[in-house]
């Protein structure tokens, strides 16, 4: 096994949570722990990119609404829509009203159902509305909202990967990171 490096966690976080060109050199529980602890750092980078584009658009004369749309689009692009896909899958599974095993099967399917579509539309509209309102107050508040929201969203991953929180199923990324963060 390769020797452990603090950069293993950073590589794991950026390599699994973003499209940034990072080579993940280790894929084991120790690297996963470091990755989940560094997830907010990946969120900080994504949020900073979202804020930067929003600020550029404002500087060029765009209004708060366009800056907010861009600020919501950037994280979707920089994360390969991973969080949006997870939201749609969760909404489809929970909205099915099926027993847990069937709901997990629905969530694993590659297509998107009506509950997933509705959840995506409403969440994206809410994000754009909130960010537009923040940009409408001031450029600084909007930029801060973009950075803080992306960072806190990835902090949720750190909390979800703490000891005692089981994976929904034994395969996949969730199982790789379940319980790796000590209390």
JSON list of C-alpha atoms in Angstrom, two decimals, residues 1-2 8 12 24-34 176-177 180:
[
{"chain": "A", "resi": 1, "resn": "UNK", "atom": "CA", "xyz": [0.00, 0.00, 0.00]},
{"chain": "A", "resi": 2, "resn": "UNK", "atom": "CA", "xyz": [1.39, 3.44, -0.86]},
{"chain": "A", "resi": 8, "resn": "UNK", "atom": "CA", "xyz": [-4.43, 11.99, -0.69]},
{"chain": "A", "resi": 12, "resn": "UNK", "atom": "CA", "xyz": [-9.88, 12.24, -3.24]},
{"chain": "A", "resi": 24, "resn": "UNK", "atom": "CA", "xyz": [-6.83, 10.26, -7.40]},
{"chain": "A", "resi": 25, "resn": "UNK", "atom": "CA", "xyz": [-3.83, 8.17, -6.40]},
{"chain": "A", "resi": 26, "resn": "UNK", "atom": "CA", "xyz": [-5.49, 6.20, -3.60]},
{"chain": "A", "resi": 27, "resn": "UNK", "atom": "CA", "xyz": [-8.97, 4.75, -3.28]},
{"chain": "A", "resi": 28, "resn": "UNK", "atom": "CA", "xyz": [-9.15, 3.25, 0.19]},
{"chain": "A", "resi": 29, "resn": "UNK", "atom": "CA", "xyz": [-10.81, 4.01, 3.52]},
{"chain": "A", "resi": 30, "resn": "UNK", "atom": "CA", "xyz": [-7.97, 6.24, 4.73]},
{"chain": "A", "resi": 31, "resn": "UNK", "atom": "CA", "xyz": [-8.04, 8.33, 1.54]},
{"chain": "A", "resi": 32, "resn": "UNK", "atom": "CA", "xyz": [-11.84, 8.43, 1.75]},
{"chain": "A", "resi": 33, "resn": "UNK", "atom": "CA", "xyz": [-11.64, 9.76, 5.31]},
{"chain": "A", "resi": 34, "resn": "UNK", "atom": "CA", "xyz": [-9.26, 12.50, 4.18]},
{"chain": "A", "resi": 176, "resn": "UNK", "atom": "CA", "xyz": [-16.77, 3.71, 0.24]},
{"chain": "A", "resi": 177, "resn": "UNK", "atom": "CA", "xyz": [-17.14, 6.74, 2.52]},
{"chain": "A", "resi": 180, "resn": "UNK", "atom": "CA", "xyz": [-14.94, 7.10, 7.67]}
]
